[in-house]
XYZ file of C-alpha atoms in Angstrom:
756
model
C 37.818 54.631 157.619
C 40.494 54.531 160.718
C 39.287 55.001 163.692
C 41.018 54.940 167.768
C 40.116 53.411 171.121
C 40.025 55.565 174.532
C 42.466 53.773 176.657
C 40.421 54.640 180.145
C 37.031 53.190 178.395
C 38.742 49.425 177.567
C 40.895 49.637 180.702
C 36.470 49.999 182.332
C 35.985 47.629 179.750
C 38.470 44.976 181.269
C 37.518 45.767 184.431
C 34.191 45.309 184.308
C 35.093 41.063 182.381
C 37.030 40.775 185.358
C 34.539 41.571 187.952
C 31.261 40.101 186.141
C 33.682 36.758 186.466
C 33.520 36.934 189.573
C 29.911 37.486 190.557
C 30.017 34.683 188.113
C 32.297 33.048 190.506
C 30.222 33.761 193.335
C 27.115 33.248 192.098
C 27.464 29.406 190.665
C 28.013 28.809 194.435
C 25.638 29.954 195.631
C 22.974 28.610 193.386
C 24.298 25.033 194.221
C 23.977 26.138 197.790
C 20.062 26.988 197.992
C 17.587 25.077 197.545
C 13.340 25.768 197.321
C 12.313 29.661 195.845
C 15.570 31.128 197.475
C 17.837 29.196 194.688
C 14.881 31.070 191.946
C 16.209 34.201 193.438
C 19.647 33.250 193.056
C 19.569 32.318 190.027
C 17.020 35.095 188.765
C 19.261 37.707 190.450
C 22.402 36.134 189.346
C 21.227 35.723 185.633
C 20.576 38.914 185.550
C 23.394 40.469 186.885
C 26.241 38.392 184.817
C 23.767 39.092 181.946
C 24.351 43.090 182.482
C 28.060 42.453 182.910
C 28.588 40.845 179.880
C 26.131 42.792 178.098
C 27.863 46.349 179.921
C 31.575 44.636 179.528
C 30.828 44.178 175.580
C 28.884 47.959 175.070
C 31.738 50.144 177.332
C 34.151 48.507 174.851
C 31.743 49.405 171.198
C 32.226 52.723 173.071
C 35.781 52.867 172.893
C 36.374 52.350 169.783
C 36.691 56.401 168.384
C 35.909 56.940 164.899
C 36.168 59.662 162.895
C 32.216 60.032 162.574
C 29.443 60.208 165.025
C 27.562 57.247 165.655
C 24.207 56.404 167.102
C 23.135 53.456 169.323
C 19.568 52.078 167.966
C 18.508 51.330 171.540
C 15.599 48.023 170.270
C 18.426 46.594 169.119
C 20.561 47.615 171.718
C 18.143 45.818 174.117
C 17.825 42.549 172.400
C 21.666 42.809 172.690
C 21.396 42.777 176.912
C 18.848 39.885 176.075
C 21.177 37.138 174.253
C 23.768 37.151 177.696
C 21.236 37.114 179.821
C 19.472 34.467 178.569
C 23.064 32.702 178.655
C 23.602 33.492 181.933
C 20.688 31.457 182.408
C 21.716 28.929 181.060
C 25.351 28.655 181.571
C 23.760 28.559 186.521
C 21.582 26.395 186.282
C 24.104 23.692 184.283
C 27.234 25.134 186.435
C 24.619 24.450 189.601
C 23.417 20.171 189.184
C 24.812 17.505 191.099
C 26.998 16.543 187.910
C 28.329 17.919 184.974
C 28.913 15.725 181.627
C 31.108 16.632 178.887
C 28.307 16.002 176.253
C 26.036 18.871 178.380
C 29.401 20.662 179.172
C 30.180 20.645 175.634
C 26.648 21.698 174.668
C 26.761 24.457 176.759
C 29.432 25.858 175.385
C 28.412 26.455 172.102
C 25.228 27.975 172.865
C 26.727 30.616 175.518
C 29.680 31.309 172.887
C 26.443 31.049 170.717
C 24.770 33.757 172.342
C 28.039 35.864 173.978
C 28.393 36.052 169.852
C 25.250 37.167 168.859
C 24.716 39.645 171.373
C 28.535 41.146 169.927
C 27.360 41.410 166.200
C 24.029 42.065 167.358
C 24.962 45.248 169.143
C 27.451 45.965 167.079
C 23.440 45.779 164.668
C 22.502 48.629 166.397
C 25.690 50.328 164.777
C 24.278 54.004 163.143
C 25.901 56.150 160.721
C 27.452 56.704 157.252
C 28.879 53.997 157.294
C 28.725 51.252 155.592
C 30.239 48.130 158.359
C 32.099 44.650 156.465
C 33.711 42.073 158.041
C 36.089 39.503 158.077
C 35.383 36.054 156.922
C 38.130 34.726 159.081
C 37.351 37.148 161.672
C 34.616 36.357 162.938
C 35.679 33.011 162.709
C 38.491 33.679 164.804
C 36.021 34.932 168.150
C 33.338 33.235 168.261
C 36.006 30.087 168.874
C 37.284 32.092 171.486
C 33.568 33.441 172.588
C 32.723 28.995 172.675
C 35.889 28.402 174.165
C 35.873 30.914 176.437
C 32.142 29.640 177.694
C 33.218 26.439 178.274
C 35.977 27.320 180.162
C 34.188 29.775 182.228
C 31.772 26.710 182.765
C 33.922 24.051 183.836
C 35.494 27.133 186.817
C 31.985 28.237 187.571
C 31.877 24.243 188.410
C 35.034 23.546 190.247
C 34.393 27.208 192.578
C 31.036 26.209 192.605
C 31.039 23.986 196.938
C 32.763 27.199 198.147
C 36.182 25.888 199.992
C 37.858 27.796 202.091
C 40.808 29.392 201.556
C 39.206 29.472 197.130
C 38.910 33.271 197.491
C 42.748 33.763 195.982
C 41.260 31.070 193.735
C 37.960 33.278 191.796
C 40.030 36.014 191.497
C 43.025 33.475 189.233
C 39.920 32.992 187.541
C 38.168 36.104 187.070
C 41.450 37.548 185.895
C 41.871 34.496 182.922
C 37.590 34.560 182.114
C 38.088 39.152 182.389
C 40.766 39.128 179.907
C 39.130 35.894 177.511
C 35.959 38.177 176.901
C 37.410 41.411 176.868
C 40.030 39.219 173.621
C 36.519 37.643 172.278
C 35.056 41.577 172.271
C 37.696 43.092 170.945
C 38.558 40.503 168.085
C 34.931 40.631 167.202
C 35.396 45.270 166.688
C 39.260 43.769 164.532
C 37.417 42.089 162.484
C 35.368 44.427 161.517
C 36.080 47.451 158.473
C 34.448 50.506 158.324
C 33.694 52.064 154.877
C 32.360 55.161 154.468
C 29.603 56.558 153.866
C 27.115 59.536 151.663
C 24.010 57.791 152.599
C 22.044 59.383 155.553
C 21.264 56.592 158.229
C 17.769 55.894 159.283
C 18.358 58.024 162.814
C 14.778 57.059 165.068
C 14.947 55.204 168.263
C 18.859 56.263 168.852
C 20.247 57.491 171.093
C 23.197 58.814 171.417
C 26.098 58.445 174.275
C 29.324 60.240 175.544
C 31.803 59.459 177.369
C 30.021 60.944 180.886
C 27.653 58.136 180.021
C 30.231 55.735 178.918
C 31.230 56.330 182.710
C 28.138 55.776 183.906
C 27.208 52.988 182.067
C 30.356 51.482 183.647
C 29.374 52.237 187.839
C 26.221 51.549 188.105
C 27.003 48.116 186.159
C 30.248 47.874 188.761
C 28.254 48.826 191.039
C 25.592 46.746 190.802
C 27.940 43.616 190.406
C 29.509 44.611 193.920
C 25.941 44.567 195.032
C 25.277 40.920 193.939
C 29.465 40.215 195.129
C 28.398 41.578 198.489
C 25.402 39.703 198.176
C 26.820 36.683 197.857
C 29.204 36.749 200.570
C 26.380 38.273 203.354
C 24.105 34.846 201.933
C 27.543 32.901 203.164
C 28.313 33.989 206.319
C 24.432 33.850 206.841
C 24.004 30.422 205.539
C 27.216 29.697 206.654
C 25.911 30.635 211.084
C 23.205 28.901 209.837
C 24.373 25.435 209.445
C 26.726 25.558 212.410
C 22.903 26.217 214.433
C 21.600 23.467 213.180
C 25.203 21.070 213.568
C 24.991 22.014 217.439
C 21.887 22.108 217.767
C 22.112 18.584 216.147
C 25.340 17.611 218.136
C 23.776 18.851 221.172
C 20.088 16.336 220.975
C 22.406 14.109 219.962
C 24.359 14.542 223.136
C 21.261 14.742 225.458
C 19.451 12.137 223.616
C 22.569 9.090 224.307
C 24.141 11.463 227.285
C 23.883 8.457 230.057
C 23.164 11.177 232.435
C 18.983 11.142 233.187
C 18.004 15.480 231.579
C 14.440 16.155 231.780
C 13.473 20.044 231.021
C 10.550 21.513 232.930
C 7.931 24.144 233.500
C 8.159 25.682 236.376
C 4.593 24.360 237.428
C 5.929 20.407 236.775
C 5.349 19.360 233.960
C 7.802 17.746 231.172
C 8.716 18.971 228.417
C 11.584 16.759 226.922
C 13.962 14.403 228.657
C 16.007 11.388 227.628
C 16.023 7.097 227.480
C 18.143 7.597 230.665
C 16.202 9.827 233.186
C 14.104 7.361 232.137
C 15.538 4.155 232.850
C 16.530 6.216 236.301
C 12.796 6.931 237.004
C 11.723 2.604 235.792
C 10.148 3.587 233.118
C 9.612 1.705 229.913
C 9.681 5.125 227.685
C 11.012 9.086 227.005
C 7.424 8.912 226.078
C 5.663 7.398 229.202
C 8.121 9.399 231.157
C 6.848 12.118 229.743
C 3.405 11.934 231.212
C 4.158 11.785 234.438
C 5.098 15.781 236.626
C 7.987 16.612 238.195
C 6.828 16.663 241.384
C 6.862 13.581 241.929
C 10.966 12.601 240.975
C 10.562 14.717 244.908
C 9.984 12.986 248.361
C 8.272 15.747 249.706
C 6.565 17.694 247.730
C 7.147 20.861 249.114
C 10.819 20.684 248.181
C 10.197 21.854 243.872
C 9.171 24.352 245.327
C 12.049 24.948 247.621
C 13.905 24.152 244.675
C 12.597 27.208 242.405
C 12.979 29.333 244.833
C 16.561 28.604 244.822
C 16.965 29.301 241.711
C 15.095 32.310 241.324
C 17.533 33.539 243.861
C 20.603 32.331 241.939
C 19.143 34.316 239.172
C 18.811 37.486 241.109
C 22.520 36.730 241.888
C 23.393 35.843 237.273
C 24.240 32.886 238.942
C 20.600 30.538 237.461
C 22.286 26.943 238.662
C 22.782 24.953 241.169
C 25.466 22.600 240.787
C 26.060 18.853 242.954
C 22.954 19.307 244.450
C 22.820 15.625 246.032
C 19.110 14.708 247.023
C 16.594 12.302 246.831
C 13.982 10.988 244.372
C 11.187 9.184 244.129
C 10.621 5.839 241.724
C 8.068 5.409 239.332
C 7.146 2.064 242.199
C 8.433 4.242 244.590
C 11.420 3.778 245.978
C 14.294 5.798 247.196
C 17.189 6.777 244.962
C 20.182 9.141 245.637
C 20.916 11.035 242.385
C 23.535 14.164 242.563
C 21.910 16.485 240.556
C 22.434 19.973 239.470
C 20.024 22.554 237.990
C 19.262 25.478 235.809
C 16.931 27.765 235.056
C 16.088 29.423 231.754
C 14.376 31.759 229.690
C 14.066 33.869 232.664
C 14.208 37.174 231.767
C 12.615 36.076 228.239
C 8.816 36.224 227.238
C 8.150 33.244 226.580
C 7.258 30.738 230.358
C 10.989 30.470 232.419
C 11.846 26.151 232.568
C 14.009 24.659 234.050
C 16.734 21.649 232.693
C 17.920 19.379 235.444
C 20.936 16.865 235.524
C 20.558 13.199 237.351
C 23.380 10.951 238.344
C 22.725 8.063 240.245
C 25.302 8.259 243.605
C 22.546 5.464 245.712
C 25.537 3.121 245.456
C 28.128 5.399 246.525
C 26.238 6.333 248.780
C 25.938 3.291 250.660
C 29.816 3.171 250.254
C 30.031 6.562 252.273
C 27.663 5.004 254.696
C 29.716 2.352 255.431
C 32.940 3.255 255.144
C 31.720 5.333 257.622
C 29.598 3.375 259.935
C 33.382 0.852 259.907
C 35.233 4.489 260.132
C 32.921 4.710 263.529
C 33.387 0.670 265.048
C 37.549 1.141 264.715
C 37.548 4.468 266.440
C 35.708 3.172 269.036
C 38.024 -0.124 268.477
C 40.702 2.522 269.250
C 39.686 4.086 271.795
C 38.554 1.672 273.539
C 42.149 -0.056 272.732
C 43.198 3.048 273.526
C 41.572 2.998 276.876
C 42.956 -0.307 277.744
C 46.319 0.504 277.378
C 45.984 3.479 279.630
C 45.240 1.734 282.839
C 48.226 -0.697 281.877
C 51.011 2.279 281.744
C 49.439 3.461 285.056
C 49.269 0.192 286.257
C 52.156 -0.296 285.765
C 53.656 3.459 286.438
C 54.351 5.450 284.390
C 51.285 8.598 284.435
C 50.832 9.974 281.191
C 48.218 12.674 280.186
C 46.277 12.841 276.181
C 46.132 16.077 275.329
C 44.230 18.577 271.999
C 45.266 21.714 270.917
C 43.162 23.747 268.127
C 45.703 25.201 266.881
C 43.288 27.887 264.694
C 41.532 28.900 267.283
C 44.538 28.783 270.578
C 42.337 26.408 272.785
C 42.958 22.970 274.311
C 41.633 19.565 275.775
C 43.172 18.129 278.403
C 42.480 14.259 280.080
C 41.943 14.208 283.668
C 46.494 13.278 284.306
C 47.226 16.917 282.006
C 45.058 18.328 284.358
C 47.264 16.621 287.634
C 50.448 17.498 286.004
C 49.417 21.435 285.330
C 48.287 21.834 288.892
C 44.921 22.613 287.541
C 41.334 21.019 287.761
C 38.956 21.669 284.407
C 36.682 24.486 286.584
C 39.603 26.633 286.866
C 41.819 26.143 283.049
C 40.219 28.578 280.784
C 41.159 26.657 278.153
C 43.831 29.039 276.274
C 47.333 27.458 275.424
C 48.592 30.211 276.573
C 47.021 29.611 280.280
C 48.870 26.846 280.116
C 52.363 27.918 278.812
C 52.276 30.808 281.583
C 52.899 27.922 284.650
C 56.320 26.638 282.015
C 58.821 26.862 284.448
C 60.318 30.416 283.280
C 64.275 28.655 282.267
C 62.226 26.469 279.931
C 59.551 28.616 278.464
C 61.465 30.458 275.675
C 62.517 27.080 274.337
C 59.269 25.665 274.944
C 57.529 28.582 272.638
C 60.862 28.218 270.525
C 58.708 25.298 269.027
C 55.724 25.431 268.943
C 56.013 28.633 267.154
C 57.729 25.405 264.588
C 54.725 24.347 264.628
C 52.901 27.388 264.354
C 55.164 28.000 261.342
C 54.954 24.642 258.793
C 55.219 21.884 261.253
C 53.997 19.165 262.097
C 55.159 17.893 264.459
C 55.304 19.460 268.009
C 58.193 17.945 271.238
C 59.470 19.564 273.869
C 60.704 18.331 277.969
C 60.165 20.997 280.390
C 59.167 21.524 284.029
C 55.974 22.763 284.815
C 55.254 24.872 288.010
C 52.403 24.317 290.253
C 50.377 26.361 292.481
C 51.425 24.953 295.620
C 55.663 25.516 293.964
C 55.789 21.566 293.279
C 57.317 21.187 289.516
C 56.243 18.135 287.800
C 59.027 17.125 284.649
C 57.004 16.471 281.139
C 58.360 14.801 278.441
C 55.777 15.995 275.770
C 54.783 14.462 272.337
C 52.427 15.494 269.366
C 52.171 14.815 265.679
C 49.513 17.237 262.856
C 45.926 16.701 261.880
C 43.929 18.654 259.545
C 40.626 17.390 258.861
C 37.492 19.770 257.129
C 39.334 23.107 257.998
C 40.719 22.624 261.267
C 43.632 21.997 261.789
C 44.372 20.310 266.120
C 47.637 18.872 267.578
C 46.984 16.026 268.696
C 49.300 14.292 271.599
C 50.681 13.444 274.887
C 52.585 14.362 278.056
C 54.140 11.748 280.430
C 55.327 12.763 284.081
C 59.172 11.360 284.335
C 59.608 14.023 287.768
C 60.950 10.875 288.778
C 63.267 10.132 285.684
C 65.044 13.331 286.086
C 65.142 13.453 290.334
C 67.080 9.940 290.072
C 69.171 11.931 287.024
C 69.875 14.655 289.359
C 71.426 11.530 291.791
C 72.808 9.614 289.218
C 74.910 13.732 288.442
C 75.660 14.297 292.124
C 76.553 10.295 292.956
C 79.120 11.039 289.407
C 80.669 15.004 290.512
C 81.484 13.365 294.379
C 83.185 10.116 292.958
C 84.970 12.768 291.112
C 86.035 14.142 293.857
C 86.860 11.335 295.984
C 89.007 10.148 292.881
C 90.734 13.988 293.041
C 90.698 13.183 297.407
C 92.801 9.739 296.125
C 95.149 11.407 293.750
C 96.241 13.892 295.910
C 96.949 10.967 298.445
C 99.007 9.484 296.559
C 100.854 12.881 295.393
C 101.458 13.221 299.533
C 105.024 12.800 299.321
C 105.080 15.697 296.521
C 102.547 18.412 298.086
C 105.286 17.790 301.545
C 108.169 18.862 299.287
C 106.581 20.848 297.086
C 105.278 22.687 300.151
C 108.477 22.495 302.674
C 111.115 23.180 299.791
C 109.427 26.940 299.735
C 108.767 27.598 303.176
C 112.814 26.239 303.979
C 113.390 28.803 301.368
C 111.515 31.081 303.839
C 113.242 30.370 306.933
C 117.121 30.534 305.262
C 116.300 33.900 303.150
C 114.981 34.988 307.273
C 117.316 34.283 309.133
C 120.139 35.423 306.590
C 117.793 38.843 306.266
C 119.042 39.297 310.177
C 121.755 38.891 309.765
C 122.112 40.728 307.717
C 120.256 43.888 309.757
C 122.638 42.297 311.770
C 125.604 43.423 310.444
C 127.677 46.400 311.139
C 127.198 48.947 309.490
C 123.745 47.141 308.480
C 123.726 45.700 305.107
C 120.485 46.962 304.041
C 119.705 45.640 300.499
C 120.742 42.567 300.750
C 118.546 42.776 304.347
C 115.797 43.744 301.179
C 116.646 41.385 298.739
C 116.322 38.371 301.188
C 112.889 39.832 302.535
C 111.551 39.981 298.789
C 112.957 36.140 298.053
C 111.592 34.666 301.496
C 108.066 36.664 300.274
C 108.528 34.972 297.375
C 108.208 31.483 298.319
C 105.910 32.060 301.244
C 103.794 33.525 297.958
C 104.728 29.403 296.125
C 103.482 27.598 299.410
C 100.478 29.443 299.087
C 98.873 29.182 295.916
C 100.161 24.861 295.976
C 98.220 25.371 299.002
C 95.312 26.641 296.663
C 95.470 24.303 294.116
C 95.135 21.850 296.315
C 91.646 22.756 298.646
C 90.681 23.104 295.114
C 91.100 20.354 293.470
C 89.637 18.300 297.162
C 86.341 20.153 298.000
C 83.103 20.039 296.775
C 82.351 23.117 294.352
C 79.991 23.042 290.852
C 82.042 23.215 287.626
C 82.766 26.797 286.373
C 82.652 27.519 283.045
C 85.155 30.623 281.717
C 88.138 31.237 278.924
C 90.701 29.385 280.184
C 94.927 29.210 278.503
C 95.604 25.449 278.446
C 98.932 26.099 278.030
C 99.024 27.444 281.523
C 96.651 24.784 282.418
C 98.586 22.585 281.644
C 101.789 24.886 283.484
C 100.065 24.773 286.638
C 99.282 21.310 286.674
C 103.656 20.474 285.647
C 104.593 22.584 289.265
C 102.131 20.324 291.016
C 103.482 17.153 289.912
C 107.049 18.702 290.128
C 108.368 15.859 292.252
C 107.155 12.913 290.941
C 108.167 13.755 287.791
C 111.919 14.279 289.196
C 111.202 10.825 291.733
C 110.492 8.759 288.283
C 113.518 10.282 286.174
C 110.900 11.533 283.691
C 111.798 14.928 281.328
C 108.900 16.180 280.286
C 109.937 18.203 276.938
C 107.428 20.144 275.941
C 105.931 21.890 272.641
C 102.897 24.535 273.161
C 101.511 26.139 269.973
C 101.688 29.900 270.552
C 98.677 31.222 269.842
C 95.677 29.356 270.418
C 92.374 30.549 271.395
C 91.061 29.871 274.610
C 88.307 26.673 275.650
C 85.101 27.489 277.845
C 86.062 25.295 280.973
C 86.304 24.696 284.763
C 90.180 24.887 285.417
C 90.070 22.584 288.491
C 88.103 19.463 286.035
C 90.914 20.056 282.876
C 93.847 20.016 285.570
C 91.914 16.824 287.055
C 92.572 15.597 283.288
C 96.363 16.352 282.565
C 96.583 15.207 286.954
C 95.568 12.218 286.038
C 97.654 11.788 282.194
C 100.464 12.354 283.209
C 100.526 10.531 286.812
C 99.782 7.578 284.255
C 102.048 8.841 281.465
C 105.060 8.640 285.042
C 103.565 5.161 285.900
C 103.791 3.472 282.714
C 107.920 4.122 282.274
C 108.510 3.675 286.334
C 110.237 0.547 284.453
C 111.614 0.966 281.969
C 115.736 1.271 281.899
C 115.758 0.897 278.448
C 115.864 4.533 277.038
C 115.236 7.647 277.968
C 111.967 8.742 280.273
C 110.627 10.906 278.199
C 106.977 13.638 278.407
C 105.876 14.080 276.216
C 103.055 17.562 275.890
C 102.013 18.561 272.801
C 99.292 21.814 272.060
C 98.089 22.673 268.707
C 94.099 24.114 266.528
C 92.492 22.422 264.586
C 89.826 23.673 263.015
C 87.695 25.259 265.780
C 88.963 22.792 268.069
C 92.080 22.820 270.276
C 94.187 19.556 270.448
C 95.886 18.393 273.359
C 98.970 15.593 273.408
C 100.228 13.810 276.187
C 102.463 10.583 275.128
C 104.863 8.435 277.413
C 108.166 6.444 276.778
C 107.085 3.740 278.141
C 105.541 0.129 277.030
C 102.300 1.786 275.363
C 98.776 0.419 274.988
C 97.490 -3.200 273.630
C 95.389 -3.483 271.143
C 92.136 -4.571 272.313
C 93.249 -1.922 275.950
C 92.664 0.253 273.167
C 89.443 0.029 274.001
C 89.061 -0.693 277.474
C 90.581 1.603 280.131
C 87.856 4.137 279.618
C 85.507 1.762 280.913
C 85.446 2.153 285.275
C 86.956 -0.231 287.263
C 89.316 -1.198 284.185
C 92.668 -0.585 285.184
C 96.540 -2.092 283.944
C 98.541 -0.731 287.753
C 98.089 -3.498 290.222
C 96.966 -1.053 292.980
C 94.474 1.065 290.705
C 91.154 0.921 290.909
C 90.121 2.144 286.870
C 88.234 5.402 287.778
C 90.626 8.421 286.052
C 90.266 7.477 282.467
C 87.266 6.932 283.307
C 85.946 10.131 285.594
C 88.544 11.526 282.875
C 86.837 11.311 279.285
C 83.524 12.226 281.175
C 84.979 15.157 282.144
C 86.292 16.407 278.850
C 82.733 14.793 276.725
C 80.990 17.214 279.375
C 82.916 20.216 277.988
C 82.142 18.404 274.621
C 85.722 17.926 273.955
C 86.264 13.624 273.000
C 89.426 11.671 274.368
C 90.411 9.037 273.074
C 94.447 6.993 273.230
C 96.785 5.117 270.656
C 99.716 3.386 270.562
C 102.743 5.447 268.925
C 105.967 4.543 268.152
C 108.166 4.417 271.055
C 105.047 3.945 273.952
C 100.843 5.267 274.224
C 99.678 8.376 273.069
C 96.025 10.192 275.592
C 95.180 13.113 273.127
C 91.996 14.588 273.526
C 90.159 18.150 271.800
C 87.447 20.621 273.143
C 85.714 23.153 270.749
C 86.374 26.531 271.557
C 83.854 27.877 270.636
C 82.912 31.686 271.279
C 84.774 31.750 273.848
C 87.307 34.930 275.432
C 89.658 35.738 277.825
């Protein structure tokens, strides 16, 4: 009789086989991982789940085989077939949960489990009631039994291998479950292949039988899969709880080891002072022989004052209101067992402040007695050094006063904009301690208006991140007197405050001396100009006589033209115009001479340096003619204006031109040429005066600008020194060098932002 398989039910049987195999691997891990009554529970539950899974796979596989005749099942026999895989599962889980699994034990267990599964299959087939007989092929039966034993051995090995539940074995478990599921299915369908069904006319005994439809098969499969799913889920949940429990135990054990091995003293006590626990470091810190001896004492004994512990508890409760029930880095003294006191750094935390249990507090103590002693010693040493420094400064100030120096001290609090002065600083500013507000702005208000902006810029630089202060300024006192001060300061930061500590030196006398020296230099320059004019007396007379003679001649000519009959008015007018021009020329010569001689302050203005050169050449024209000197001008066009004093720069040009004329006085073998050049060099204008005289010796180029050094027999050695001072006062530079045929003097003047 030929039968057929329902593919859906066959697929369900294979799915149940794989699920049962995965559940078996998972359950084996839980049985191995648990102990005591939990192990027994997992072993019992696992046995039932695995047994039902194996049986359900077999039974669904049998129901998947459709015969052309009705088939009923004897339910007592079916129950017997269910009992066999449950027993086999119990054996399997018991074997794989052992510490070791020897080859002999594995083989025997595989034979028993394989035999149980094979017996389940053929007992289940014996439960069939139908109008047909069943005959089994011995070879097929042998193969099916052999497959059952092989499957059992493989299942035992895989279950034993994966029972440790290591991370990352889920994929391997799924693969192993698939192999085991297909093996179980293969064993079942091999057994079905060994059976041959032959129809008979005998009526089957249908007592105690049940008939199952396809819907019933699906129900059995669904219930079985649900049961296996619950088993797997239970394993996962229990595994997670077990993992958390292990972590908690490990963490608790680790914390306990840290507590016991910590070098810092640690203890836990109730709010009334009863010590619940402490470590050996705490006992050693307080001078006890062991932690057991320390536990019999009260935490209040640690405090110097009996009320200190209650104050500490109150602070912790206040912190709890702020959700921060911890006091960190509290430094205090504690009493040891022998009554001595030590300094400790303490961290205290309030525990169980919101729980049902009584609140406690935990504390960690670190002995800082040596550190406090060192700090005290350092503080005392620092104080001694400060006192010595103050004493030394006081002595130095006394020496400074004896030497005539007036040095004031000041301390400027930048954050609060206040300043503290010494007596000398009060004198410099013209304040008294009673009349000064101490505000920095009131002090700045007494600075001379011409210096105040510069001082305020220096102060602004300090406030914007500078570290040093330096300024020279004038102070105008209430009585109208002026005090020059040279102030210096350095920035000092300490404990959140920022101060500028400095000194102010009274340099009024020095400034007066500098002023007198400057006046002397100006007067000396004027005298030098007068001396130069004296040397030019003949030239000046010639320059004045020449235009005056021309005035007389042109005036006489004009009269003659007017006396003519008829009068020649045109000629007379031209003669008078020439006379007026010559008179103006004489007036200009006299004006230049007066400007050179008179004592006047420098008048800085934009100057055309080429025009200045031409004006000086006009004054020195007669000296050039007398010395038979030919002037060659190489003046650059379009030169920018330079800021300067016309009289002073004309004096420089006159000194250099006359020096060139004197240098060529005895030259007879070559022409006497004086070359004057101007040119622009970047942001500067350069003037060069080159003569064809004997030149300069190398050692003379560094000495000729020194005061009173001269190479002329009748010279006083001040002309070049004054000329260099004038050029440097204009921000320029004057120097000399040897040229190819004589000496070369040149000076440089900066252009700046000057506009003509």
